Short mmCIF file of C-alpha atoms and ligand atoms in Angstrom, two decimals:
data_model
loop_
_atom_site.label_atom_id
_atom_site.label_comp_id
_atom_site.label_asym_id
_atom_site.label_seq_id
_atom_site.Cartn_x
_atom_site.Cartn_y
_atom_site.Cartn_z
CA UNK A 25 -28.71 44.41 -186.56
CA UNK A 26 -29.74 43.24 -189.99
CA UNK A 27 -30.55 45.42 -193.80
CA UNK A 28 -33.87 45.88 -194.62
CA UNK A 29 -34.73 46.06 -198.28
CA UNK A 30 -33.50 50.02 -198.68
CA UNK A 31 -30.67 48.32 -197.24
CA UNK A 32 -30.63 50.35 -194.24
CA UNK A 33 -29.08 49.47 -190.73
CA UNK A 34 -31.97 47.81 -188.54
CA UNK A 35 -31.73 48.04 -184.95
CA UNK A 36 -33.60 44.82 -183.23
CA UNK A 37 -33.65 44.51 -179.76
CA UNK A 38 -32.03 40.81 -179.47
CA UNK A 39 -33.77 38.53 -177.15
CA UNK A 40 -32.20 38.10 -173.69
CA UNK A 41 -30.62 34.67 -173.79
CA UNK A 42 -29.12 35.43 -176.99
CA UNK A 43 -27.55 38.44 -175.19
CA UNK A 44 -26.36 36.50 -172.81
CA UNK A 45 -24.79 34.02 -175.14
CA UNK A 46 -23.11 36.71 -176.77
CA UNK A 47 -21.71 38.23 -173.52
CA UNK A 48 -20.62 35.22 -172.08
CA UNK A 49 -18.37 34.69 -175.07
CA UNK A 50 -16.09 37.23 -173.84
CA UNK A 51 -14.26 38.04 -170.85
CA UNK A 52 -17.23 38.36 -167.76
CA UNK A 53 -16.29 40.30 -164.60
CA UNK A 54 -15.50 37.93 -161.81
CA UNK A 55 -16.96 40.53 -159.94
CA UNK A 56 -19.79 42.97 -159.67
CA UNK A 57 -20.83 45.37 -157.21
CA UNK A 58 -24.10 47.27 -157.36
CA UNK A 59 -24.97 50.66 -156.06
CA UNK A 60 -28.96 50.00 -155.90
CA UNK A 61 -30.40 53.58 -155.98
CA UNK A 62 -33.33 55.25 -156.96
CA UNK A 63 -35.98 53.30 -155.39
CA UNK A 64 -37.95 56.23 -153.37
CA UNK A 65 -37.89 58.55 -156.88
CA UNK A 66 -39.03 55.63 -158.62
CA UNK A 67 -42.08 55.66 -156.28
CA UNK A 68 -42.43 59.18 -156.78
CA UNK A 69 -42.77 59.36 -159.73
CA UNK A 70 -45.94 57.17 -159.56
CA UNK A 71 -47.46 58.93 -156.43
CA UNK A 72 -46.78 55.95 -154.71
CA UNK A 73 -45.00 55.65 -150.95
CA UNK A 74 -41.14 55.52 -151.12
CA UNK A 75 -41.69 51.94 -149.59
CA UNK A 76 -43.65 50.61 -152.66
CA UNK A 77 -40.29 51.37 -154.76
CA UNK A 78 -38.23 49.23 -151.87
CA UNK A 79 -40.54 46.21 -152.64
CA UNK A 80 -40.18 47.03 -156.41
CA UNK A 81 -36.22 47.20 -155.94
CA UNK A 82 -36.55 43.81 -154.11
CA UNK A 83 -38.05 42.04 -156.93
CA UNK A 84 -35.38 43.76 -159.22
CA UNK A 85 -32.51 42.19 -156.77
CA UNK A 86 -34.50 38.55 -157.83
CA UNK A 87 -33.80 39.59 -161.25
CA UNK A 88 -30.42 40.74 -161.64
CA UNK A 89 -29.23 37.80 -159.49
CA UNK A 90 -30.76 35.33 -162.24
CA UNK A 91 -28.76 37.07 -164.68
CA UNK A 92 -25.83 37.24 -162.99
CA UNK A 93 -25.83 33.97 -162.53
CA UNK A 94 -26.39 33.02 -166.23
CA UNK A 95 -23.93 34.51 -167.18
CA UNK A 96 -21.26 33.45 -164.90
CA UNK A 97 -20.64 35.89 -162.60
CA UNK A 98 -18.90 34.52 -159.23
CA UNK A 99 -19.34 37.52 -156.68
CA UNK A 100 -22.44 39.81 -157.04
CA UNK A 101 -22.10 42.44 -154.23
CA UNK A 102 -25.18 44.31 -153.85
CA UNK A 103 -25.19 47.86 -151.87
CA UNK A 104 -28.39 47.19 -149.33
CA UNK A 105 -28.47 49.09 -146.41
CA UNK A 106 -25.91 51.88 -145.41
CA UNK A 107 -24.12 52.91 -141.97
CA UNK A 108 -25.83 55.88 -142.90
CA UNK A 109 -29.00 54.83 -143.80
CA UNK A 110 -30.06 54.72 -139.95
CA UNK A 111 -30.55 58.50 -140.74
CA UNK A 112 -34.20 57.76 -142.25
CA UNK A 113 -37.90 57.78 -141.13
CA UNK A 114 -38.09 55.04 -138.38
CA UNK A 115 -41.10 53.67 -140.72
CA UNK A 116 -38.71 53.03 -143.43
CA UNK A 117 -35.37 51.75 -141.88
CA UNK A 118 -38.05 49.13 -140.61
CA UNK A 119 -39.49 48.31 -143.64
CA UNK A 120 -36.05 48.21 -145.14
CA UNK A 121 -35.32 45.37 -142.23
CA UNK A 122 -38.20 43.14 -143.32
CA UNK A 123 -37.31 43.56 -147.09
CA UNK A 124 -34.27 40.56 -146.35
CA UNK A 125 -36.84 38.10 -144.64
CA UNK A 126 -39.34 38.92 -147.33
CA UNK A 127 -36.92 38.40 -150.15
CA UNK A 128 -35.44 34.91 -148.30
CA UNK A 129 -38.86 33.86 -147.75
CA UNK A 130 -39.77 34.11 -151.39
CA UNK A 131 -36.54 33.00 -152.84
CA UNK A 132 -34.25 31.00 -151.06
CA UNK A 133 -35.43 27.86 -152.62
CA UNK A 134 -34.45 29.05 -156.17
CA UNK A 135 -30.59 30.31 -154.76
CA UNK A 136 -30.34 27.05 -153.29
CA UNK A 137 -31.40 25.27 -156.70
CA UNK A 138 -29.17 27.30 -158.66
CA UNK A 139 -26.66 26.92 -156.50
CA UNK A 140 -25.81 30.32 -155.05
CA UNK A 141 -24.30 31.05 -151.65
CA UNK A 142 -25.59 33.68 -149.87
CA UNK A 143 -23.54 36.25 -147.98
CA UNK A 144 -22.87 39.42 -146.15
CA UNK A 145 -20.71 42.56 -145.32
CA UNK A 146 -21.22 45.21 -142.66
CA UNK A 147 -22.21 44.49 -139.45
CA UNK A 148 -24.89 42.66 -138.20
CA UNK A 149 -25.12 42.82 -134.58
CA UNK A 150 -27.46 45.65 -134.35
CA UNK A 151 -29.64 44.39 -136.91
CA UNK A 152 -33.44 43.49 -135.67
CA UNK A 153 -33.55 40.01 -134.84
CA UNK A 154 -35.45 39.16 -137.84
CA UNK A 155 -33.41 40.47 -140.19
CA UNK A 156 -30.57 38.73 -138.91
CA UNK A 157 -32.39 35.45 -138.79
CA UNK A 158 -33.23 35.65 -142.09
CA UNK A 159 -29.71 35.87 -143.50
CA UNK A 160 -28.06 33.91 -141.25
CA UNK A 161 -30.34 31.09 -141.90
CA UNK A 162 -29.71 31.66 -145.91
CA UNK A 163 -25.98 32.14 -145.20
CA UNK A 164 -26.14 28.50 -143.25
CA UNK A 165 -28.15 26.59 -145.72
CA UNK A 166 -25.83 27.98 -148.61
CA UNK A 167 -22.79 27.70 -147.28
CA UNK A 168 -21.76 24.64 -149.78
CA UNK A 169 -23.00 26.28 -152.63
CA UNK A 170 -20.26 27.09 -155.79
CA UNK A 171 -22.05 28.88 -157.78
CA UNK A 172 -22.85 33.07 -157.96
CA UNK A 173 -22.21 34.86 -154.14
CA UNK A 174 -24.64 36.47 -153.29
CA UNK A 175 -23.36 39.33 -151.08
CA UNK A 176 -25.56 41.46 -149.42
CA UNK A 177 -23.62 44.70 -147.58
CA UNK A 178 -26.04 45.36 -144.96
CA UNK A 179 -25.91 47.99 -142.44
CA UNK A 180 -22.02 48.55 -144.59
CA UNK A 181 -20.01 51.11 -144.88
CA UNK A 182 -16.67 51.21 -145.92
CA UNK A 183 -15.25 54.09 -143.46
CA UNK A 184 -16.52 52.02 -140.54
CA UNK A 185 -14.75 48.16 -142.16
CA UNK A 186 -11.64 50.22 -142.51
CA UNK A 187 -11.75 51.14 -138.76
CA UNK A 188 -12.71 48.05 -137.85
CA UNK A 189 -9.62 46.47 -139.94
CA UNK A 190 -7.36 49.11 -138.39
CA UNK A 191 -7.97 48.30 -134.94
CA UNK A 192 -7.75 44.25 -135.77
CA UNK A 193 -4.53 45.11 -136.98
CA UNK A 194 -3.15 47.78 -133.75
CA UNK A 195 -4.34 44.57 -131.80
CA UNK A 196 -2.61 41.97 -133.43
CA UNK A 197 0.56 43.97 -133.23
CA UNK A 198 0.01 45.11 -129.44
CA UNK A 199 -0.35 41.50 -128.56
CA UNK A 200 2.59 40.78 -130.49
CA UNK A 201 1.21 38.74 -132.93
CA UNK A 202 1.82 40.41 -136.03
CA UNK A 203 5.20 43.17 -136.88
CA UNK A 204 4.70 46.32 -137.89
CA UNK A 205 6.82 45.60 -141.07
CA UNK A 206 4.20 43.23 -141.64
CA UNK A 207 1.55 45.53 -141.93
CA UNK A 208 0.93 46.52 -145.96
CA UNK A 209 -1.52 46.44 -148.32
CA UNK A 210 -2.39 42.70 -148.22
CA UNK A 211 -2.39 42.40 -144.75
CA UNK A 212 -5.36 45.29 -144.78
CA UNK A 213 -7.02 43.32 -147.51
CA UNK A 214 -6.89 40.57 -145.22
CA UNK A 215 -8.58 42.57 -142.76
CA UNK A 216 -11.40 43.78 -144.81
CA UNK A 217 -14.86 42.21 -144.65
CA UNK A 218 -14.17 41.08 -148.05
CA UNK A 219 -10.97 39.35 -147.26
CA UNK A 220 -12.12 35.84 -149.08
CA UNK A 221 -13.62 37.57 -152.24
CA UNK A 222 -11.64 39.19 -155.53
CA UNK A 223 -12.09 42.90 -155.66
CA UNK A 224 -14.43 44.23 -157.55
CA UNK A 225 -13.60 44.67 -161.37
CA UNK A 226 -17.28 46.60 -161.95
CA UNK A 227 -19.28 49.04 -160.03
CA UNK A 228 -22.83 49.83 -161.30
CA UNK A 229 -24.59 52.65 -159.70
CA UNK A 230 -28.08 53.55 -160.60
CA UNK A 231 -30.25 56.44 -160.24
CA UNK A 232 -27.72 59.18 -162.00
CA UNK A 233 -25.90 59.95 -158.84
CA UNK A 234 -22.37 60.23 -159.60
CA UNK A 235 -21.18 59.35 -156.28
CA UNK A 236 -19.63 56.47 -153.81
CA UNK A 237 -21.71 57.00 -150.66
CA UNK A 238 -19.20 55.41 -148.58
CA UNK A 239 -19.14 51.74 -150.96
CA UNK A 240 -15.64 49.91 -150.94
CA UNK A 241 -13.26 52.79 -150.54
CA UNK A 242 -11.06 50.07 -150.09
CA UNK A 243 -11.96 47.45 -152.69
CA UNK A 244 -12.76 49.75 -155.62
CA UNK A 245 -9.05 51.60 -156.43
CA UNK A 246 -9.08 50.11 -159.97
CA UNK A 247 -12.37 48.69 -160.61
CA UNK A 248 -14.71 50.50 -163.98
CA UNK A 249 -17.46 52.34 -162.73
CA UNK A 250 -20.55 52.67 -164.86
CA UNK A 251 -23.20 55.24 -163.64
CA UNK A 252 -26.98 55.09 -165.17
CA UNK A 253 -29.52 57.34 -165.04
CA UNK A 254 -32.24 54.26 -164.98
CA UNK A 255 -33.76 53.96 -161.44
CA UNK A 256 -32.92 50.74 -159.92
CA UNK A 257 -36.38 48.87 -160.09
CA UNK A 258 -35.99 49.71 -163.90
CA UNK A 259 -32.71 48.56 -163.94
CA UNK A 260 -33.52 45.32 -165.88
CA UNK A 261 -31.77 43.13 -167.26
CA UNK A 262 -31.15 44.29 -170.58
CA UNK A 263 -29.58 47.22 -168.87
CA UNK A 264 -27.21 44.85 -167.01
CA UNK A 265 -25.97 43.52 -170.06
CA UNK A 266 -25.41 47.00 -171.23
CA UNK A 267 -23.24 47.56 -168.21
CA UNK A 268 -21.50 44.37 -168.41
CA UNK A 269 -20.89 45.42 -172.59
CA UNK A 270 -19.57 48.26 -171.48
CA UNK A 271 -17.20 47.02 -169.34
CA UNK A 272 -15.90 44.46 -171.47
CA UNK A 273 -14.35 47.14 -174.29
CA UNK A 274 -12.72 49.09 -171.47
CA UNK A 275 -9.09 48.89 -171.37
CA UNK A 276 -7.87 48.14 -167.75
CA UNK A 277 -4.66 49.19 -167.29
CA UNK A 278 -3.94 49.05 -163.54
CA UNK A 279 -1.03 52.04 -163.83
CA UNK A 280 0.88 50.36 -166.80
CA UNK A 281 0.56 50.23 -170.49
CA UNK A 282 -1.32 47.75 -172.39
CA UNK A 283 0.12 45.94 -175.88
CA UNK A 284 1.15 48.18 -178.60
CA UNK A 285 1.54 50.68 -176.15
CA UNK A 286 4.85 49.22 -174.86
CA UNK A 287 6.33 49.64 -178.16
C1 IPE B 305 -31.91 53.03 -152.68
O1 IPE B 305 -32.98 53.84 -153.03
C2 IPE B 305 -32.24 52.08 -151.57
C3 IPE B 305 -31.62 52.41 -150.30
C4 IPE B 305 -30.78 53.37 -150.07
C5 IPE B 305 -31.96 51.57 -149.18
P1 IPE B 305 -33.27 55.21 -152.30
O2 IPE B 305 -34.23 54.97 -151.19
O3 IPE B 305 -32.01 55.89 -151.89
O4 IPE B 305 -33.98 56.02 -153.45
P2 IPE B 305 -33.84 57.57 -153.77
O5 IPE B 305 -32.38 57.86 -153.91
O6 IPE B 305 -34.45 58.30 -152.62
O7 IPE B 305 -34.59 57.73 -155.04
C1 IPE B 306 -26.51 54.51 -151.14
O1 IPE B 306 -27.66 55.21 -151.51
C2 IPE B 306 -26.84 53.39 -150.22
C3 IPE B 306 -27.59 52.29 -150.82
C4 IPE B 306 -27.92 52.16 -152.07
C5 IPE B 306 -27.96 51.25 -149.90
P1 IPE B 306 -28.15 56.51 -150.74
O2 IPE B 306 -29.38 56.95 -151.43
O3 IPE B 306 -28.25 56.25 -149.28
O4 IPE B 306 -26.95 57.53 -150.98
P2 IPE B 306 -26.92 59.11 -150.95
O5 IPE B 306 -27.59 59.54 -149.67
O6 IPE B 306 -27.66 59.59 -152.15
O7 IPE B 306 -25.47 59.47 -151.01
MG1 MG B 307 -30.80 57.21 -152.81
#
């Protein structure tokens, strides 16, 4: 923003890395998960097959994971495939499988030279061989990385990990390894697919769909959502900063008061 010569408020769009600069200066969440929506209406809207606006979202991914990065983000969760997703044309759940080895193919090299560590939640066993080859040969050859995580949640959903962690749990105490006393809120963290990560403290969902669709019931009780209406292959990184602006003048205040407020 500068004044013109009628001294009027200019509005110039600030190049990215000086955005960047400008966010990192202030407090940058640890972590952020992304609802990645919108890709089949963003092929609509250019008479194009839902598939072309997976490939589009792909390259997005590329994107926001650069920025991410920049900035200093340590855990980038990003919403992939759902436990519910299955419920789609055969033709696109398999297109949706090739998208990982597609996307490892093209950029593993650059994670590995900026140092990020690939990852995943959800469950992988009835993933197509090649899908799970993919990421658990990116997952392998980033596993010293200590930079940005990468986390792909991949055929995730959060009503299925809390099973999952339930019946760990009624196992562990049936065996007599853990007490039932034991069992609170940290133990069930511990439990959770996301048991070595901090929870998330932003959710971006794109697409203007105002909804969870079964993402980190769990993980999300005080995290700041920020919904979009931009499709996510438009989703770009100026938008990203927006969200990431946005978060930083919320006031988090996790069931207390904040400063003055105590007065
Ligand atoms: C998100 O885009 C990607 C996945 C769910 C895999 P959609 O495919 O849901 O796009 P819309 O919601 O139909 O536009
Ligand atoms: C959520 O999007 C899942 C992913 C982004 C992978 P959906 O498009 O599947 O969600 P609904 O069906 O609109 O709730
Ligand atoms: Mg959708």
């Amino acid at each position: 923003m500068f004044k013109n010569f009628l001294n009027k408020q200019v509005n110039i769009a600030q190049p990215i890395e000086a955005r960047k600069e400008q966010v990192k200066r202030e407090s940058v969440p640890s972590h952020i998960a992304i609802i990645m929506d919108g890709n089949g209406r963003w092929a609509k809207k250019r008479a194009l097959p839902r598939i072309a606006g997976h490939r589009e979202g792909m390259k997005n991914v590329k994107k926001i994971t650069r920025c991410a990065s920049d900035i200093g983000v340590e855990v980038l969760t990003v919403y992939a495939f759902s436990t519910e997703n299955w419920k789609r044309p055969k033709e696109e759940v398999d297109f949706l499988m090739r998208l990982p080895v597609d996307f490892l193919d093209t950029f593993l090299p650059e994670l590995i030279e900026r140092n990020v560590r690939v990852e995943m939640i959800g469950e992988p066993d009835v993933l197509p061989k090649h899908t799970q080859g993919a990421l658990f040969e990116a997952m392998e050859r980033t596993k010293h990385n200590t930079g940005l995580i990468l986390n792909f949640a991949l055929n995730y959903g959060s009503r299925d990990e809390m099973v999952r962690a339930m019946k760990a749990v009624m196992q562990k105490v049936q065996q007599g390894d853990l007490c039932i006393q034991d069992v609170d809120e940290v133990c069930l963290s511990q439990h959770m697919m996301t048991s070595h990560l901090p929870e998330p403290d932003l959710l971006i969902r794109t697409s203007g769909e105002v909804r969870l669709s079964n993402f980190m019931l769990w993980q999300l009780a005080y995290t700041e959502f920020w919904f979009t209406d931009i499709l996510w292959p438009d989703f770009e990184e100026d938008a990203f900063l927006d969200a990431v602006q946005g978060y930083q003048k919320r006031n988090r205040r996790y069931g207390g008061l904040k400063g003055e407020e105590t007065n």
